[in-house]
XYZ file of C-alpha atoms in Angstrom:
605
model
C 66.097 19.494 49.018
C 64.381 22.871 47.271
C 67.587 24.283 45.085
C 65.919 27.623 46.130
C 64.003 27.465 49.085
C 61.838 30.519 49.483
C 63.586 33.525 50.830
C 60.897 33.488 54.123
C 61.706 30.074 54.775
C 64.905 30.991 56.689
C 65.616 32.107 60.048
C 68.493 34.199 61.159
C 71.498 33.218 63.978
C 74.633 34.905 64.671
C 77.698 35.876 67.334
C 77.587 39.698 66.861
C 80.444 39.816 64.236
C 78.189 37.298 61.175
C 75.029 35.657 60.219
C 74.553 32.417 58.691
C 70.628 31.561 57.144
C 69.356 28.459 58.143
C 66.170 26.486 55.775
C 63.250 25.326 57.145
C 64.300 22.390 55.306
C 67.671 21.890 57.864
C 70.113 23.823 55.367
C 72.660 26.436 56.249
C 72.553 28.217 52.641
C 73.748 31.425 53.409
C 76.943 32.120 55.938
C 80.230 34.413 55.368
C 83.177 34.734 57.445
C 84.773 36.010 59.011
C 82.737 39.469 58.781
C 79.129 40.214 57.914
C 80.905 41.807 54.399
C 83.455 38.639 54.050
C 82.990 36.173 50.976
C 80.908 33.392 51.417
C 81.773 29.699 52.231
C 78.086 28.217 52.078
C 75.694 30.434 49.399
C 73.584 27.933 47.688
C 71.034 30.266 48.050
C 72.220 32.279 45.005
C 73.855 29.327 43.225
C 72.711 25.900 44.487
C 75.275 23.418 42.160
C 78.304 26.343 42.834
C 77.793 28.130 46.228
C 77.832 25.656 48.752
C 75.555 24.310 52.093
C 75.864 22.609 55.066
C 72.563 20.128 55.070
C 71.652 18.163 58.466
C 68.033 17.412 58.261
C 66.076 13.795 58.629
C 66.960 11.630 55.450
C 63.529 11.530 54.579
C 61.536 14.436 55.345
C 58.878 13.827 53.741
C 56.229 15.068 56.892
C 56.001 18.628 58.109
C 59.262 21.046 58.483
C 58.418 24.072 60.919
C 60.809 26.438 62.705
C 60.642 28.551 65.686
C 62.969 30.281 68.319
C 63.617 29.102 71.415
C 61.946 31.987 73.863
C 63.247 35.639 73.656
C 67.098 34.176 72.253
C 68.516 33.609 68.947
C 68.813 30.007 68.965
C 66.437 28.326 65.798
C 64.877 25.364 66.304
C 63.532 23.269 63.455
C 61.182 20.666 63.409
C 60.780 17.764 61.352
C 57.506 15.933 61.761
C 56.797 12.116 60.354
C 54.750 8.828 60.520
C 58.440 7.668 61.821
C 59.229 10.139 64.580
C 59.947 14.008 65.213
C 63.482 15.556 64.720
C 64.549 18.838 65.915
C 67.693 20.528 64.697
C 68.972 23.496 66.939
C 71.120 26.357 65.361
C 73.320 28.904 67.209
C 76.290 30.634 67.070
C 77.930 31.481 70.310
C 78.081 35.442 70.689
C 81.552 36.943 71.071
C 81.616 38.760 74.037
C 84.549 40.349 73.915
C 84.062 43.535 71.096
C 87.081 42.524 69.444
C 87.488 41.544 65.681
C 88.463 37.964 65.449
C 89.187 35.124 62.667
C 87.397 32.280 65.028
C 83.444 32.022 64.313
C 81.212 28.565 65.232
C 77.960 27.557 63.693
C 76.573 24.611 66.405
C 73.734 22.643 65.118
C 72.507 19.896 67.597
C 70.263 17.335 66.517
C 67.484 15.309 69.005
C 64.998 12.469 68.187
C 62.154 14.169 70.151
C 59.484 11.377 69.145
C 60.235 7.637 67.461
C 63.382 7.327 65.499
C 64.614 9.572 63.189
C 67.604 8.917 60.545
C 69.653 12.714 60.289
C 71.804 12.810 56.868
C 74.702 15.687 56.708
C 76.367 16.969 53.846
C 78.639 19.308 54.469
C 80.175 21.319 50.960
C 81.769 24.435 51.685
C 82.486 26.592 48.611
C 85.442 29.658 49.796
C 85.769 33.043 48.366
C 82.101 32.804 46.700
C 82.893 29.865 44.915
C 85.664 31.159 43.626
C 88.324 29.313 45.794
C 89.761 25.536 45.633
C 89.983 23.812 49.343
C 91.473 20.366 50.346
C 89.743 17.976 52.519
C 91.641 16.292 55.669
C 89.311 13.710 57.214
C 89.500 11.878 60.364
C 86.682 9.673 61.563
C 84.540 12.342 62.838
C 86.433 15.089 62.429
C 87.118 16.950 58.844
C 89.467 20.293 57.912
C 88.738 22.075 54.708
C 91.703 24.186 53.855
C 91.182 27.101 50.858
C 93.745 29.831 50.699
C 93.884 31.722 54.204
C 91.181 30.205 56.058
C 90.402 26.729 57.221
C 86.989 25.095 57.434
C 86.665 22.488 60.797
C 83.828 20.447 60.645
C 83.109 17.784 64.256
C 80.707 15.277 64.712
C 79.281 12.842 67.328
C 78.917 10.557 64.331
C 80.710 9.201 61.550
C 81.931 11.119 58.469
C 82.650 9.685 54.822
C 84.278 11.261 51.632
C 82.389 12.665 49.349
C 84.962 13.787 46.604
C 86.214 17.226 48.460
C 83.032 17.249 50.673
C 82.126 14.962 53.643
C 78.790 12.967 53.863
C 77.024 11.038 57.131
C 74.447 9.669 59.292
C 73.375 8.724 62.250
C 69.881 7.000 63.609
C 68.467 8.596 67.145
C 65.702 7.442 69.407
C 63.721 9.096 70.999
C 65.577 11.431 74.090
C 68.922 10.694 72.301
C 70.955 13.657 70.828
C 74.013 14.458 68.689
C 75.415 17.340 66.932
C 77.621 18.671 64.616
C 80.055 21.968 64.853
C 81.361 23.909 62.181
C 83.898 26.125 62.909
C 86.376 28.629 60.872
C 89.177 30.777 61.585
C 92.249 31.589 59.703
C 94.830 29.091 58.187
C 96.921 27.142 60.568
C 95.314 27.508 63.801
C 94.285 24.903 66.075
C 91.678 22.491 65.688
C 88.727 23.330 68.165
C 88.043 20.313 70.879
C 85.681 17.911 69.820
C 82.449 18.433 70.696
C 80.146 16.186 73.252
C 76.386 15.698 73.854
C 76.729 16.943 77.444
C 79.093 19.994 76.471
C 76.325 20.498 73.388
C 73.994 20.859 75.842
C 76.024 22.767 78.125
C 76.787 25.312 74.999
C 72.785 25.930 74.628
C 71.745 27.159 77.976
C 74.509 30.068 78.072
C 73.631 31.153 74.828
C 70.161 30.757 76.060
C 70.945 33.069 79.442
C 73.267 35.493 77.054
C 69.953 36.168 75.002
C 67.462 36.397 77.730
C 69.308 38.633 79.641
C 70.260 40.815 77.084
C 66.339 41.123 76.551
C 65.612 41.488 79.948
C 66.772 45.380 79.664
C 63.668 45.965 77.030
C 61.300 49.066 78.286
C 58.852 47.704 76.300
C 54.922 46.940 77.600
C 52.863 47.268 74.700
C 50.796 45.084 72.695
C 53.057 43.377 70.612
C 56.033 42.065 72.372
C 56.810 39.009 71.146
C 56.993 41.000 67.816
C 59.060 43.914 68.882
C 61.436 41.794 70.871
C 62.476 39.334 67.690
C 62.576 43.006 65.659
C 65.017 43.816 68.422
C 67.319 40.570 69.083
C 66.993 40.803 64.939
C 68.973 44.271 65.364
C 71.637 43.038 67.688
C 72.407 39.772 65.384
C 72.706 42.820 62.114
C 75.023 44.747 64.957
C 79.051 44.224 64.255
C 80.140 44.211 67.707
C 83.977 45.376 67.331
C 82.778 48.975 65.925
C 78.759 48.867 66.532
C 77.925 49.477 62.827
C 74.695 48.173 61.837
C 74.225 46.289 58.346
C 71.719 46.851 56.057
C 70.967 42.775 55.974
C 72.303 39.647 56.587
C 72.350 38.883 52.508
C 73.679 40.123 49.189
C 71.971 39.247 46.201
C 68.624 38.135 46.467
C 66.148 40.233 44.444
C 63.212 42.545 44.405
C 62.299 40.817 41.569
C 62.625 37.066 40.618
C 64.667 37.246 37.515
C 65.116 40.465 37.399
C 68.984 42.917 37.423
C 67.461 44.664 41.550
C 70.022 42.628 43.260
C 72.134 44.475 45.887
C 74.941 43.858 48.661
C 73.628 44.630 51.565
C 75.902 43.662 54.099
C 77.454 47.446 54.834
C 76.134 49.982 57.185
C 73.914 53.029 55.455
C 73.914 56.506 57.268
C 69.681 56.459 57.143
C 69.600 52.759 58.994
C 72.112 53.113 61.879
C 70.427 57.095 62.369
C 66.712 55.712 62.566
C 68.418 52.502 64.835
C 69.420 55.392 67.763
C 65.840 55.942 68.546
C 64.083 52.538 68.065
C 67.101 51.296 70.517
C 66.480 54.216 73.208
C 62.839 53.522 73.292
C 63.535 50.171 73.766
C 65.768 50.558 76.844
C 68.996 49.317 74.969
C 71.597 52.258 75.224
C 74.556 50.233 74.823
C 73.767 49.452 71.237
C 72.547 53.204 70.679
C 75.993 54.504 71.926
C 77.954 52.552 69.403
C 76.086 53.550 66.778
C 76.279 57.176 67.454
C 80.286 57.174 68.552
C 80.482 55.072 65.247
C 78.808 58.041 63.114
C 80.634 60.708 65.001
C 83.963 58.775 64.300
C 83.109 58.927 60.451
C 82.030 62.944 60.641
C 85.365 63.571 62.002
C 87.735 61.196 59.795
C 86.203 62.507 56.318
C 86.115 66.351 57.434
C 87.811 68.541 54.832
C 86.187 66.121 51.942
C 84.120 67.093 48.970
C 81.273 65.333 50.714
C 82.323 65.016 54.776
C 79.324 61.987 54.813
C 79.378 58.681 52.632
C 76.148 56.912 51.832
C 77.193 53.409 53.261
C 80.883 52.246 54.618
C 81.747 49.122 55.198
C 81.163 47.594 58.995
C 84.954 48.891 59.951
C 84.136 52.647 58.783
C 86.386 51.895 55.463
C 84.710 53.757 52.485
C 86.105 51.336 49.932
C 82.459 49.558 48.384
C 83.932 48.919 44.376
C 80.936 46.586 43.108
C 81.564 43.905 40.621
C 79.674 40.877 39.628
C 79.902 37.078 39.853
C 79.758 36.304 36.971
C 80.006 32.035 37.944
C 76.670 32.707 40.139
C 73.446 32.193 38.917
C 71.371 33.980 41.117
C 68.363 33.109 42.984
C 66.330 31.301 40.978
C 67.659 32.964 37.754
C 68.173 36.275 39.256
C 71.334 37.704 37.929
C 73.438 39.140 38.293
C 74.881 38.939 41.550
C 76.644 41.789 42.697
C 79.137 42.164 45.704
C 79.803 45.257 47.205
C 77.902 48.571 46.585
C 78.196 50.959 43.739
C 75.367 53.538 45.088
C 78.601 54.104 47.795
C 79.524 56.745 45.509
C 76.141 58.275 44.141
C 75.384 61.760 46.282
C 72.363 61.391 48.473
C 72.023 64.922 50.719
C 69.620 63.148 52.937
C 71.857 61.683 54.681
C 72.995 64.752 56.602
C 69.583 64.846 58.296
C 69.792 61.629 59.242
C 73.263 61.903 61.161
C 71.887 65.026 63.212
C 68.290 63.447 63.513
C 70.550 60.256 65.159
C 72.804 62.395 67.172
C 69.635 64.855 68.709
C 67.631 61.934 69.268
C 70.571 60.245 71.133
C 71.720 64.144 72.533
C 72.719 62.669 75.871
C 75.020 60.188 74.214
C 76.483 62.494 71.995
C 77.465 64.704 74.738
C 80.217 62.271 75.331
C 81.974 63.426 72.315
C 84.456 65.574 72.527
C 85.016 68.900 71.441
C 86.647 68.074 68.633
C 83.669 66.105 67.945
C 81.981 69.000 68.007
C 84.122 70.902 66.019
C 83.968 68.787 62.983
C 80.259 68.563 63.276
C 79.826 72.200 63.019
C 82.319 72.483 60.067
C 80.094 70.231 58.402
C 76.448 72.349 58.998
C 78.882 75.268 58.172
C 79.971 73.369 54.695
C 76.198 72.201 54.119
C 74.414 75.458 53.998
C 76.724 76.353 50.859
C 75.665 72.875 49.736
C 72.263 71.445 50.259
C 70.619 73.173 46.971
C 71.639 70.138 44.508
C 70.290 67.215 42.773
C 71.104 64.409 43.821
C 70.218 60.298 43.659
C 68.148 60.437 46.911
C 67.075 58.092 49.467
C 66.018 54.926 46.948
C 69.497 55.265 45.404
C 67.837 55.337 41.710
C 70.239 55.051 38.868
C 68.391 56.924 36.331
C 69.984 60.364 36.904
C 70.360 63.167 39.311
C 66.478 65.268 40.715
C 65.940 67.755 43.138
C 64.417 65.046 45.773
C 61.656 66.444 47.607
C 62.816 64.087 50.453
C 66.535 64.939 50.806
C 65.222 68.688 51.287
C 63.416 67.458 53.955
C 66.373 66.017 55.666
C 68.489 68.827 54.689
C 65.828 71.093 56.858
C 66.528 68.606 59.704
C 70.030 68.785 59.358
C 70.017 72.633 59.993
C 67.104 72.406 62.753
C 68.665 69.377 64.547
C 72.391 71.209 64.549
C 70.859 74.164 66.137
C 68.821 72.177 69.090
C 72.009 70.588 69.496
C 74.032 73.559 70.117
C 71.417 75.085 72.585
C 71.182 71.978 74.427
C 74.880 71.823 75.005
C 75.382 75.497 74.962
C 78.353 75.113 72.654
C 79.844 77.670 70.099
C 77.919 77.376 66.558
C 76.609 79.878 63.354
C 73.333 79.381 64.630
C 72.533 82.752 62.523
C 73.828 80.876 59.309
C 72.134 77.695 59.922
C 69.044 79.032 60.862
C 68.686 81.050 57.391
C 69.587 77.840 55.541
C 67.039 76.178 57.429
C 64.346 78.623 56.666
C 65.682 79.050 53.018
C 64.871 74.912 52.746
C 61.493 75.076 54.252
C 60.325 77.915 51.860
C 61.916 75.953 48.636
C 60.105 72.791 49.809
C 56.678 74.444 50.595
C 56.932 76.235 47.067
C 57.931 73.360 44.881
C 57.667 70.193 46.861
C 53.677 70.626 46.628
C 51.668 69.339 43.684
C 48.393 70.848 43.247
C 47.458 68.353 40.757
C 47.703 65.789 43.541
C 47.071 67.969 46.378
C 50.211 66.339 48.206
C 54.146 66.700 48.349
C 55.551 65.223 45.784
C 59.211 62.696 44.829
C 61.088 65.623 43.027
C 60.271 68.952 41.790
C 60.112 68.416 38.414
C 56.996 65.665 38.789
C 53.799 64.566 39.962
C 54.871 61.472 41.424
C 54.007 60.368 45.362
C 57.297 58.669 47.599
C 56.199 57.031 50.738
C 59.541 58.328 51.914
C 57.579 61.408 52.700
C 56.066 59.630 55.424
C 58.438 60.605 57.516
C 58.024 63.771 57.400
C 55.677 64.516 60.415
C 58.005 62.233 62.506
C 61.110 64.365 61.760
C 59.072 67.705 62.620
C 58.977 68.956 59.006
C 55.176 69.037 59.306
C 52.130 68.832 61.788
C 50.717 65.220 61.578
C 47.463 66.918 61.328
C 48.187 69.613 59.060
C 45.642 69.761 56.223
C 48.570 69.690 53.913
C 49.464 66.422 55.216
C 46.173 64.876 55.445
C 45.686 65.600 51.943
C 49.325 63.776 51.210
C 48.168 60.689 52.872
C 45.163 60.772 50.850
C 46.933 60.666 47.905
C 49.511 57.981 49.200
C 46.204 55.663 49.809
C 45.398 56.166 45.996
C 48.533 55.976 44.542
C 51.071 53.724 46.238
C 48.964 51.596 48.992
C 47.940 48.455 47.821
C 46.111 46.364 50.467
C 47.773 47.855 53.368
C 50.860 47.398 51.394
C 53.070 50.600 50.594
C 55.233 50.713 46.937
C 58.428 53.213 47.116
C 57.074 54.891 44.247
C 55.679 54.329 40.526
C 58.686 53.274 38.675
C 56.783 53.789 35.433
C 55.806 57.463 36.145
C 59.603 58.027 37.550
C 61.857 56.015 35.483
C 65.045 54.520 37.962
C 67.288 53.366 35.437
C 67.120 49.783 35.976
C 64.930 47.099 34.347
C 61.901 45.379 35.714
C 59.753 45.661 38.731
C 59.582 45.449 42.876
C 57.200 44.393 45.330
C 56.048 46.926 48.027
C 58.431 47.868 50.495
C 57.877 46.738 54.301
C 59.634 49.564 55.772
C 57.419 51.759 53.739
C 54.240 50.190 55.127
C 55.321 50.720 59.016
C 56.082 54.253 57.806
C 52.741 54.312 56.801
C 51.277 52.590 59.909
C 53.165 55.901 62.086
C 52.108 58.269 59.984
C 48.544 56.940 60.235
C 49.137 56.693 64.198
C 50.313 60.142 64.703
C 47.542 61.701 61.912
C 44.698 60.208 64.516
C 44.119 57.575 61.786
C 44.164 54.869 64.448
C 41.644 52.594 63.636
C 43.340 52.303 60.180
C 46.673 52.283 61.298
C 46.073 48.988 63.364
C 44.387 46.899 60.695
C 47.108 48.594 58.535
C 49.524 47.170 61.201
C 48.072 43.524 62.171
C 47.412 42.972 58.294
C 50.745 43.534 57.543
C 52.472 41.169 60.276
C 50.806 38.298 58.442
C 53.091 39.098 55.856
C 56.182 37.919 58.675
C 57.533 34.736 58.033
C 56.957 31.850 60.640
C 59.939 33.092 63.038
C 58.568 36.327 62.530
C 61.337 37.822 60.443
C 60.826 40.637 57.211
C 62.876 40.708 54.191
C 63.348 44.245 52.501
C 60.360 43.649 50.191
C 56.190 41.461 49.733
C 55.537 40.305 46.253
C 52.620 40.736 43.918
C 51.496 36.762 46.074
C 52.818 38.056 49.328
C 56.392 35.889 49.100
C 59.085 37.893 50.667
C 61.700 39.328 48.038
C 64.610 40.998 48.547
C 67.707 40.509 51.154
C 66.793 39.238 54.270
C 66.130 40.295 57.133
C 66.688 43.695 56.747
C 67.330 45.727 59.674
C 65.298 48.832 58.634
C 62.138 46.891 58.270
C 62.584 45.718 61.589
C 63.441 49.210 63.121
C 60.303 50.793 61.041
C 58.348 47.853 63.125
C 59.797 48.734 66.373
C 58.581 52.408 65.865
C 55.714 51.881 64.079
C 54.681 49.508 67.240
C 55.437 52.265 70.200
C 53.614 55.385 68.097
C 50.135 53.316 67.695
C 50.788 51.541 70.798
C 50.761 55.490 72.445
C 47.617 56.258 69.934
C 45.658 53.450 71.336
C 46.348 54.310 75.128
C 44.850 57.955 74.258
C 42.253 56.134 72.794
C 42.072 54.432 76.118
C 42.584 56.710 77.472
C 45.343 55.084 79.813
């Protein structure tokens, strides 16, 4: 077993309310219950001797380990290939259909000896409250409880289980067509065991999860060229989607760096205003409204709750809406491969980002007829907010890459401050409903003059990260996509220029030059993946279409065999950062549709 398997090697399951990561070498290394946000029970994969796994994988695996997904669902299969036979291991959670917050949460993993005979070894060592927490072991003879302080760990077998100090240990030997399984379930101290599970009731368990997935994806609009692509991007989304309150999380992870060894280690698993605004569209285009609506009746329920505020919009809230993020370290955990320290929650919570007013109103325009089921006291607060904001956009502020090296005047949160005013005002003439339009559109105009006059560097014939600098930010990119500026403007055209020479590296887009704009924190990152399907729509809408395929194919062979993204690539082209992150995935969804529409003019379809 790898202490630190590399971050790609994973895939991703889930039942709408947490994740869990699963190896390509059979272990469960990352999972946290009961809540996306909860503390961990199995996170080996920031501190293998002190974080806990759940292993059940061939004793010997010394052939080939591949994984896969079993078609259009969430359901992981791993293979284990050998002189002696072939093993399979198949990972689900069952969804929770229901929308309701609850304790209860099941990982299933069912094992089969597809070819020969294969020996299956399980260690199960659950570590509570991050490692933190003590448990007791109860153990039966295929049956085991692990009881820490509020929550209880139930762990049932089709095969034998031994001590192993607090942990459990076992094996079994399968032949070819036979099958077991083991099921490990939590929920809150005291409540009843779950029934033991059976091979036929296994089986049973995997073709409604199965027909839950499928026909979920069945309501996908989308026919172009990359489907199998788009569709994981999308099933990826739903897993990252907290059913109770339709808040969207950054990632499944918290901890794992941009750099090996290095202090960029963030939690991740809260929802950020930019991610759940740029979700609305990707969702709409793909035919999923359902997920769309929550998002945008989740935003509208934190515009209302925080009116009257300093700052009516927060840059992240936890999955619930709650805007308490304090961030401490673990001090105990090691980090991933060396990478400390480990952080949980999220101090750039409290930093001021202005951006993020764009993004609401770009969410809530995009998704206009869903937001006309707000009420008018939706409305209301929305307005008193624009109102607030055009005394209150002018400011430095930490801006979209939440840097910690001090307050700029962000060429990119201008941007979105424009969009905030523009978006309002489309909004109020599309539902003909009492608004300052006057007011809003001179703040809008006053932001498009400051941007044009001191966004632009004529040293690099481009728009620039702040004011006060030469330095390119590939979060410009979206600028032509939110309507700041013509894709083929000559302005523009020169800024992607300059973006090729500065920050693309092989197809591969950086944030920005750390060097040249100093962040605060130590060390380095790879490029970021979001960034380079930015890039890829930019390139698609500029008429750059040739380029922005091979931009686009080059860059999903940097997807990892199931074909899931973490946040960042490496200088080798490992993955880095926490995994999978949702906005890579939506940046692929779009990216996909725009040059999918570019190469049908081509087409001309």
């Amino acid at each position: 077993m790898d202490r630190y398997p590399p971050i790609a090697e994973h895939g991703l399951v889930g039942d709408l309310q947490t994740a869990a990561l699963v190896s390509s070498q059979g272990v469960v290394d990352w999972f946290a219950a009961p809540r996306f946000d909860s503390p961990s029970i199995f996170a080996a994969l920031l501190d293998h001797d002190g974080g806990g796994y759940l292993r059940l994988a061939p004793e010997h695996p010394a052939g080939t380990c591949k994984q896969l997904y079993y078609p259009d669902t969430a359901i992981l299969v791993t293979r284990f290939m050998s002189p002696d036979g072939v093993g399979e291991v198949m990972d689900f959670m069952p969804p929770d259909r229901t929308r309701t917050a609850t304790d209860r949460h099941t990982l299933v993993r069912v094992i089969r000896a597809v070819r020969g005979s294969v020996d299956f070894t399980l260690d199960c060592r659950p570590r509570f409250d991050y490692g933190r927490a003590e448990h007791e072991l109860e153990l039966g003879q295929n049956h085991a409880v692990f009881r820490s302080a509020g929550i209880d760990g139930h762990l049932q077998c089709t095969f034998p289980l031994e001590r192993d100090g607090k942990d459990v240990h076992g094996k079994v030997t399968l032949k070819s067509g036979e099958s077991g399984g083991a099921v490990f379930t939590v929920r809150a101290s005291g409540g009843a065991a779950p029934a033991p599970p059976t091979v036929d009731g296994l089986d049973e368990q995997i073709q409604e999860v199965s027909r839950f997935w499928q026909t979920w994806l069945r309501q996908s609009r989308y026919r172009g060229r990359w489907p199998e692509l788009v569709h994981r991007s999308a099933i990826t989304h739903k897993l990252l989607t907290y059913a109770p309150t339709g808040a969207l999380v950054a990632a499944a992870t918290m901890g794992l760096p941009e750099q090996v060894g290095g202090e960029r280690n963030w939690d991740y698993r809260f929802t950020w205003v930019r991610d759940g605004s740029l979700s609305v569209r990707a969702m709409l285009d793909l035919g999923f409204v359902e997920e769309a609506t929550a998002f945008v009746h989740w935003l509208v329920d934190r515009l209302r709750e925080r009116e009257g505020k300093d700052e009516p919009l927060q840059t992240m809230y936890r999955i619930d809406g709650s805007p308490d993020l304090p961030e401490e370290t673990l001090d105990h955990f090691e980090g991933y491969r060396g990478s400390f320290p480990v952080r949980i929650g999220n101090g750039a919570a409290d930093q001021l980002q202005l951006d993020i007013y764009g993004e609401a109103l770009y969410a809530l325009n995009e998704g206009c007829e869903i937001a006309h089921q707000a009420n008018f006291e939706a409305w209301q607060a929305l307005t008193r907010t624009l109102d607030w904001f055009a005394d209150a956009w002018d400011r430095p502020d930490e801006g979209i890459w939440e840097t910690r090296g001090g307050r700029q005047d962000f060429t990119y949160s201008r941007v979105m401050a424009w969009v905030a005013f523009d978006h309002g005002m489309r909004l109020a003439e599309y539902f003909r409903r009492p608004a300052d339009l006057d007011r809003w559109r001179r703040a809008r105009d006053a932001v498009f003059d400051q941007v044009i006059e001191r966004g632009w560097s004529e040293k690099e014939r481009a728009f620039v990260q702040h004011y006060d600098g030469d330095v390119l930010d590939a979060s410009l990119l979206l600028m032509p996509r939110v309507g700041f500026i013509a894709p083929g403007a000559r302005a523009w055209l020169s800024t992607l220029d300059a973006m090729d020479r500065k920050l693309v590296s092989d197809s591969l887009v950086y944030r920005y030059d750390p060097a040249a704009s100093p962040d605060g924190l130590r060390g380095s990152e790879g490029t970021f993946s979001l960034c380079t399907f930015a890039y890829v729509d930019a390139l698609a809408q500029a008429g750059r279409t040739a380029q922005a395929r091979y931009t686009f194919e080059k860059m999903l062979t940097y997807a990892n065999p199931v074909g899931l993204f973490a946040e960042e690539i490496g200088p080798s082209g490992e993955q880095l950062g926490n995994f999978p992150q949702a906005f890579t995935h939506l940046s692929l969804i779009m990216a996909a549709k725009t040059l999918d529409e570019a190469l049908d003019a081509v087409d001309g379809r």
